Amino acid sequence: RKPGETLVIGLTGSIGMGKSTVCKWFEEAAVPMDDADLVVHRLYAPGGKAVEPVRALFGPEVVDQDGGISRVALSKFVVGQANADNLKRLEATVFPLVDQARDEFIENAQKCGEPLAVLVIPLLFERGTEAKCDVLVVVSAPYEKQRERVLARPDMTEGKFATLLAKQVPDAVKRAKAEYVIDTGTSFEETQAATQALIAKLRQQVLEERKA
């Protein structure tokens, strides 16, 4: 990245860390955002680019009546250790489409002269996407707070939580790799203020570079 160009922020955090809330504040600050989960939803929606490739992998039963991919039907093919190879095949099909959407988003933000652009990627470290980012921001909270939030979700169990955690890079490792950590274990107001201050700081940094 050259000084003054769009600063690409990689925003991530483990399950239950408050990433969605922090994303909302970036959105309210008019920072363009590319959310990998939302991109997948679009790809699976009727007419989405992933529908035909996924149908080709697993057959017509994974397609809903509306013409989109049924996540419930798809899960029967890709969830669990017995389906590990199927999951790899699905990822090999869908991830390149997610990456293409991400690259188009960054290119568009640069063309529009945006000071900041955010990539919201739950598996940022797991997929090695940090190379695409100029700055890494990790949303974090103490373990007990995280556990409490996750177990409050519908149909969540200790076992499911443990399985999800095992698939993710540990929070301590993420924090060590990040330039900035947003702590959501504090009060709502403190977290919001810290997030807004970080946005202002990074935006000012780019604007100052452009004046130089």
CSV table of C-alpha atoms in Angstrom, one decimal:
chain,number,residue,atom,x,y,z
A,1,ARG,CA,0.0,0.0,0.0
A,2,LYS,CA,1.3,3.5,-0.9
A,3,PRO,CA,0.7,6.4,1.5
A,4,GLY,CA,-2.8,7.9,0.9
A,5,GLU,CA,-4.3,4.8,-0.7
A,6,THR,CA,-7.3,3.1,0.8
A,7,LEU,CA,-6.4,1.4,4.1
A,8,VAL,CA,-7.7,-2.1,4.1
A,9,ILE,CA,-8.7,-3.2,7.6
A,10,GLY,CA,-9.1,-6.9,8.4
A,11,LEU,CA,-11.7,-7.3,11.2
A,12,THR,CA,-12.1,-10.6,12.9
A,13,GLY,CA,-12.8,-12.3,16.2
A,14,SER,CA,-13.8,-15.7,17.5
A,15,ILE,CA,-17.4,-16.7,18.1
A,16,GLY,CA,-19.2,-14.7,20.8
A,17,MET,CA,-16.7,-11.9,20.9
A,18,GLY,CA,-19.1,-9.2,19.8
A,19,LYS,CA,-17.9,-8.8,16.2
A,20,SER,CA,-21.4,-8.0,14.8
A,21,THR,CA,-21.8,-5.1,17.3
A,22,VAL,CA,-18.4,-3.6,16.4
A,23,CYS,CA,-19.3,-4.0,12.6
A,24,LYS,CA,-22.4,-2.0,13.2
A,25,TRP,CA,-20.4,0.9,14.5
A,26,PHE,CA,-18.0,0.8,11.5
A,27,GLU,CA,-21.2,0.8,9.3
A,28,GLU,CA,-22.6,3.8,11.2
A,29,ALA,CA,-19.3,5.6,10.6
A,30,ALA,CA,-19.9,5.1,6.8
A,31,VAL,CA,-16.9,2.8,6.4
A,32,PRO,CA,-17.5,0.4,3.4
A,33,MET,CA,-17.6,-3.2,4.5
A,34,ASP,CA,-17.2,-6.6,2.9
A,35,ASP,CA,-18.6,-9.3,5.2
A,36,ALA,CA,-17.5,-12.8,4.1
A,37,ASP,CA,-20.6,-14.4,5.7
A,38,LEU,CA,-23.0,-12.1,3.8
A,39,VAL,CA,-21.1,-12.7,0.6
A,40,VAL,CA,-21.7,-16.5,1.1
A,41,HIS,CA,-25.4,-15.8,1.7
A,42,ARG,CA,-25.5,-13.9,-1.6
A,43,LEU,CA,-23.6,-16.6,-3.4
A,44,TYR,CA,-26.2,-19.2,-2.1
A,45,ALA,CA,-29.2,-17.1,-2.9
A,46,PRO,CA,-31.4,-17.8,-6.0
A,47,GLY,CA,-29.3,-16.7,-9.0
A,48,GLY,CA,-26.1,-16.6,-6.9
A,49,LYS,CA,-22.8,-17.7,-8.5
A,50,ALA,CA,-22.4,-20.7,-6.1
A,51,VAL,CA,-25.7,-22.3,-6.8
A,52,GLU,CA,-24.9,-24.3,-9.9
A,53,PRO,CA,-21.3,-25.4,-8.8
A,54,VAL,CA,-22.7,-26.6,-5.4
A,55,ARG,CA,-25.6,-28.4,-7.2
A,56,ALA,CA,-23.0,-30.1,-9.4
A,57,LEU,CA,-21.1,-31.3,-6.3
A,58,PHE,CA,-24.0,-32.7,-4.2
A,59,GLY,CA,-27.0,-33.0,-6.5
A,60,PRO,CA,-30.4,-31.3,-6.8
A,61,GLU,CA,-31.5,-32.0,-3.3
A,62,VAL,CA,-29.3,-29.2,-1.9
A,63,VAL,CA,-31.3,-26.6,-3.9
A,64,ASP,CA,-34.5,-25.1,-2.4
A,65,GLN,CA,-37.8,-24.6,-4.2
A,66,ASP,CA,-36.9,-20.9,-4.6
A,67,GLY,CA,-33.7,-21.9,-6.5
A,68,GLY,CA,-31.2,-21.1,-3.8
A,69,ILE,CA,-28.9,-23.4,-1.8
A,70,SER,CA,-30.6,-24.9,1.3
A,71,ARG,CA,-28.1,-24.7,4.1
A,72,VAL,CA,-30.1,-27.4,6.0
A,73,ALA,CA,-29.9,-29.8,3.1
A,74,LEU,CA,-26.3,-28.9,2.4
A,75,SER,CA,-25.3,-29.5,6.1
A,76,LYS,CA,-26.1,-33.2,5.7
A,77,PHE,CA,-23.3,-33.5,3.2
A,78,VAL,CA,-20.6,-31.3,4.9
A,79,VAL,CA,-21.1,-31.4,8.7
A,80,GLY,CA,-19.2,-33.9,10.8
A,81,GLN,CA,-15.9,-35.8,10.6
A,82,ALA,CA,-17.3,-38.4,8.1
A,83,ASN,CA,-18.0,-35.5,5.7
A,84,ALA,CA,-14.6,-33.8,6.0
A,85,ASP,CA,-13.7,-34.5,2.3
A,86,ASN,CA,-17.0,-33.1,1.1
A,87,LEU,CA,-16.4,-30.0,3.2
A,88,LYS,CA,-13.0,-29.5,1.5
A,89,ARG,CA,-14.7,-29.9,-1.9
A,90,LEU,CA,-17.3,-27.3,-1.0
A,91,GLU,CA,-14.6,-24.8,0.3
A,92,ALA,CA,-12.6,-25.4,-2.8
A,93,THR,CA,-15.6,-24.3,-4.8
A,94,VAL,CA,-17.0,-21.5,-2.7
A,95,PHE,CA,-13.9,-19.8,-1.3
A,96,PRO,CA,-12.6,-18.6,-4.7
A,97,LEU,CA,-15.9,-16.9,-5.3
A,98,VAL,CA,-15.7,-15.2,-1.9
A,99,ASP,CA,-12.2,-14.1,-2.7
A,100,GLN,CA,-13.3,-12.7,-6.1
A,101,ALA,CA,-16.0,-10.6,-4.4
A,102,ARG,CA,-13.5,-9.4,-1.8
A,103,ASP,CA,-11.0,-8.3,-4.5
A,104,GLU,CA,-13.7,-6.5,-6.4
A,105,PHE,CA,-14.8,-4.7,-3.2
A,106,ILE,CA,-11.2,-3.5,-2.5
A,107,GLU,CA,-10.8,-2.4,-6.0
A,108,ASN,CA,-14.0,-0.4,-5.9
A,109,ALA,CA,-13.2,1.2,-2.6
A,110,GLN,CA,-9.8,2.3,-4.1
A,111,LYS,CA,-11.5,3.7,-7.2
A,112,CYS,CA,-14.0,5.7,-5.0
A,113,GLY,CA,-11.1,7.1,-3.0
A,114,GLU,CA,-12.4,5.7,0.3
A,115,PRO,CA,-9.9,6.3,3.2
A,116,LEU,CA,-10.9,3.0,4.8
A,117,ALA,CA,-12.4,-0.3,3.8
A,118,VAL,CA,-13.2,-3.2,6.1
A,119,LEU,CA,-13.0,-6.9,5.4
A,120,VAL,CA,-15.0,-8.8,8.0
A,121,ILE,CA,-13.6,-12.3,7.9
A,122,PRO,CA,-14.4,-14.8,10.7
A,123,LEU,CA,-11.7,-17.2,9.4
A,124,LEU,CA,-9.2,-14.4,8.6
A,125,PHE,CA,-6.2,-16.2,10.2
A,126,GLU,CA,-7.4,-19.7,9.4
A,127,ARG,CA,-7.4,-18.9,5.7
A,128,GLY,CA,-4.3,-16.7,5.6
A,129,THR,CA,-6.2,-13.6,4.4
A,130,GLU,CA,-4.2,-11.3,6.6
A,131,ALA,CA,-1.9,-10.7,3.6
A,132,LYS,CA,-4.7,-8.8,1.9
A,133,CYS,CA,-5.0,-6.4,4.9
A,134,ASP,CA,-3.0,-3.3,5.9
A,135,VAL,CA,-4.1,-3.3,9.5
A,136,LEU,CA,-5.6,-6.1,11.6
A,137,VAL,CA,-8.3,-5.5,14.2
A,138,VAL,CA,-9.4,-8.3,16.5
A,139,VAL,CA,-12.6,-8.1,18.6
A,140,SER,CA,-12.0,-9.9,21.9
A,141,ALA,CA,-13.5,-10.5,25.3
A,142,PRO,CA,-12.6,-12.6,28.4
A,143,TYR,CA,-13.4,-16.3,28.0
A,144,GLU,CA,-16.2,-16.4,30.6
A,145,LYS,CA,-18.0,-13.5,28.8
A,146,GLN,CA,-17.5,-15.3,25.4
A,147,ARG,CA,-18.8,-18.6,26.8
A,148,GLU,CA,-21.8,-16.9,28.4
A,149,ARG,CA,-22.8,-15.2,25.1
A,150,VAL,CA,-22.4,-18.3,23.0
A,151,LEU,CA,-24.3,-20.6,25.4
A,152,ALA,CA,-27.2,-18.1,25.4
A,153,ARG,CA,-27.8,-18.8,21.7
A,154,PRO,CA,-30.6,-21.1,20.6
A,155,ASP,CA,-29.6,-24.8,20.3
A,156,MET,CA,-26.1,-24.2,21.5
A,157,THR,CA,-24.5,-26.7,23.9
A,158,GLU,CA,-21.1,-27.0,25.7
A,159,GLY,CA,-20.1,-29.7,23.1
A,160,LYS,CA,-21.0,-27.5,20.1
A,161,PHE,CA,-19.2,-24.6,21.6
A,162,ALA,CA,-16.0,-26.7,22.3
A,163,THR,CA,-16.1,-28.0,18.7
A,164,LEU,CA,-16.4,-24.5,17.2
A,165,LEU,CA,-13.6,-23.2,19.4
A,166,ALA,CA,-11.3,-26.1,18.3
A,167,LYS,CA,-11.7,-25.1,14.7
A,168,GLN,CA,-10.7,-21.4,15.3
A,169,VAL,CA,-7.3,-19.9,15.9
A,170,PRO,CA,-7.1,-19.2,19.7
A,171,ASP,CA,-8.1,-15.7,20.8
A,172,ALA,CA,-4.7,-15.1,22.4
A,173,VAL,CA,-2.9,-15.8,19.1
A,174,LYS,CA,-5.3,-13.5,17.2
A,175,ARG,CA,-4.7,-10.7,19.7
A,176,ALA,CA,-0.9,-11.2,19.4
A,177,LYS,CA,-1.1,-10.8,15.6
A,178,ALA,CA,-3.4,-7.8,15.6
A,179,GLU,CA,-2.3,-4.1,15.4
A,180,TYR,CA,-5.5,-3.2,17.4
A,181,VAL,CA,-7.7,-5.1,19.8
A,182,ILE,CA,-11.2,-4.0,20.6
A,183,ASP,CA,-12.2,-5.3,24.0
A,184,THR,CA,-16.0,-6.0,24.2
A,185,GLY,CA,-15.7,-7.2,27.8
A,186,THR,CA,-16.0,-3.6,29.0
A,187,SER,CA,-19.3,-1.7,29.1
A,188,PHE,CA,-21.2,-1.1,25.9
A,189,GLU,CA,-20.4,2.6,26.0
A,190,GLU,CA,-16.7,2.1,26.5
A,191,THR,CA,-16.5,-0.4,23.6
A,192,GLN,CA,-18.4,1.9,21.3
A,193,ALA,CA,-16.1,4.9,22.3
A,194,ALA,CA,-13.0,2.8,21.7
A,195,THR,CA,-14.3,1.7,18.3
A,196,GLN,CA,-15.2,5.2,17.2
A,197,ALA,CA,-11.8,6.5,18.3
A,198,LEU,CA,-10.0,3.8,16.3
A,199,ILE,CA,-12.1,4.6,13.2
A,200,ALA,CA,-11.3,8.3,13.6
A,201,LYS,CA,-7.6,7.6,14.1
A,202,LEU,CA,-7.2,5.4,11.1
A,203,ARG,CA,-9.2,7.7,8.9
A,204,GLN,CA,-7.2,10.7,10.0
A,205,GLN,CA,-4.0,8.8,9.3
A,206,VAL,CA,-5.0,8.3,5.6
A,207,LEU,CA,-6.2,11.9,5.2
A,208,GLU,CA,-2.9,13.2,6.6
A,209,GLU,CA,-1.0,11.0,4.2
A,210,ARG,CA,-3.0,12.5,1.3
A,211,LYS,CA,-2.0,16.0,2.4
A,212,ALA,CA,1.7,15.2,2.5
